[in-house]
Amino acid sequence: MSSIIQKLPDHVANQIAAGEVVQRPASVVKELLENAVDAKATDIKLIIKEAGKTLVQVIDNGMGMGEQDARLCFERHATSKIRQAEDLFDLHTKGFRGEALASIAAIAHVEMKTRQDQQELGTHLVIEGSKFVSQEVAVLPQGTSFAIKNLFFNIPARRNFLKSDVVEHRHIIDEFQRVALAHPQIHFTYYHNGEELFNLPPSNFRQRIVNLFGGKTNEKLVPVKEETEIVSIAGFVTKPEFAKKNRGEQFFFVNDRFIKNGYLHHAIMAAYEGLLKDGSQPGYFLFLQVPPHTIDINIHPTKTEIKFDDEHSLYAILRSAVKHSLGQFNVAPVLDFERDPNLDTPYQYKDAEATVPTIQIDGNFNPFADEKPAKSYAGSGYRKAEPAASWESLYVGLKQDTETIVGEELPEFPSAGFQFESEAVTTSLFEEHEAEPAASKTYQIHKKYIVNPIKSGMVIVDQQRAHQRVLYEQFLTNMTVQQAASQQLLFPLELYFSPNELSLVAELKDALVNTGFVFEAMHADRVVISGLPVNVAESEVSIVLEQLLGDLQDGVPESSFSQNDSIAKSMAKSLAVKTGTYLTEKEQENLVNGLFACKEPNVSPFQKPTFITLRVEDLDKKFAL
């Protein structure tokens, strides 16, 4: 009887492993950049074409590899980072599994060029789908160059699951930023489709953050530094007023490795307690140095999650360090019980007696006298004013003057006065009808709901959801017909964004123009806006765009209708009147009328009910007990 269990061929095992290691082009970028860092490179170039689907190339000036190592590095479980299992708890490098290059070579065309410093010639090696095509000696510069072409060429199902180029490129930028932030001493350069996006010279950590996220980032940063036996913390957090809706600028690095940890993130949020608006997220760029034996890195396939031995102590230290920094730099309110010597009583007044104020009284003052003396306190005495004329003299001759003026203007009438014929009230020519009842009034309850009486009972409208529906249909109509009204600004508005956000704004520019935005210019780190939609205030522009970028950070829909729909929903959510806002009776009526003039008044853009109807019969049942 034949055996049921069989050992898989290497190329099949590599493809299965590739599903764990290589999820998208960004996974390849991460592995190759980390290998270049481990090779002690001081200059690393990343070259991308078509968001990594066509080409991912990393060139470094590191140690390079010999002929034997160049061939062996593509074997499964081949690594230079560890020798025994105990080494897993004393890691000082990035990659250590020994599966990355083997997995990548199984699903792509790989071309590697490498040369060591002391060698005159290097090795040029080509692999296609785990098959060695060629290996030859070549004249090469020192270091290593990996070119990964046609990713997932032999797994079309995996290739079809990739997102659009914009989404995949955004993931690549995220991985590039994580490695570049962790190693500010290395020179990084990033090219996409022949265009240089980042050129990051060696610098300190603060300058690296500014180079990656724009020049305006510098004024947002607050330094954090703490040294303890358990952990050493260094880095920056952002000021509360620059908090955003999304979590894009949040980076934890443990021993120079980027990680994600919800528990430590909660410690940061606890430090900002009372300083942030609801739903806002602070930015932070924090380095944590801990003893390698106190953490376990090998608990997640992507190595972005770490298990700490003493998380509770880390939580307390991190929370106190951030809170102390916010208070030290006058970002958070601090109680100060130290006495200010400037507020003390001067020494010369210590034993002096207080001077009793004196009161001066004019004994000759008579309020009933015709002539009242006016006091002038120039100097120490006073003087009498000239006697004022009697008040009756102000009205002498007024009647005669009035009659004269009337007589001059209307000479045909006698100056004695006028008599007007009173209009007789006659009966109406038409039948008298009972007056029409006044329009039903609306009422606001708890600054959240609007009650509008109707014949069968009453309608209760959720003001926020109703306004979202009204704005959503307005924006969608403007973008469809492309005839949106715009209000010009007296002074153009400059808004600063990171390169990643700017690329997203550039992609959405046409749709935003159709809503009423007017873009005067787009620079490397900012956009200049000279016109706004009529229902967007100047103070709300940054909030609207920030909310829009946060909602679409996972990807912009490819079809124009889906893109317009997403933009209209995001802008309606940002601009709609919020719960807790007082509305006048006129505003309530306009909102209710606008809602029932919509095509779909029953639900908000997010498919939640906008109003309910309460009939009189329902009320009668409540009282029929």
XYZ file of C-alpha atoms in Angstrom, residues 345-352:
8
model
C 5.246 92.663 49.800
C 8.216 95.041 49.277
C 10.562 95.314 52.274
C 10.123 99.077 52.789
C 6.350 98.632 53.278
C 6.687 95.821 55.803
C 6.034 97.914 59.013
C 4.373 100.919 57.388
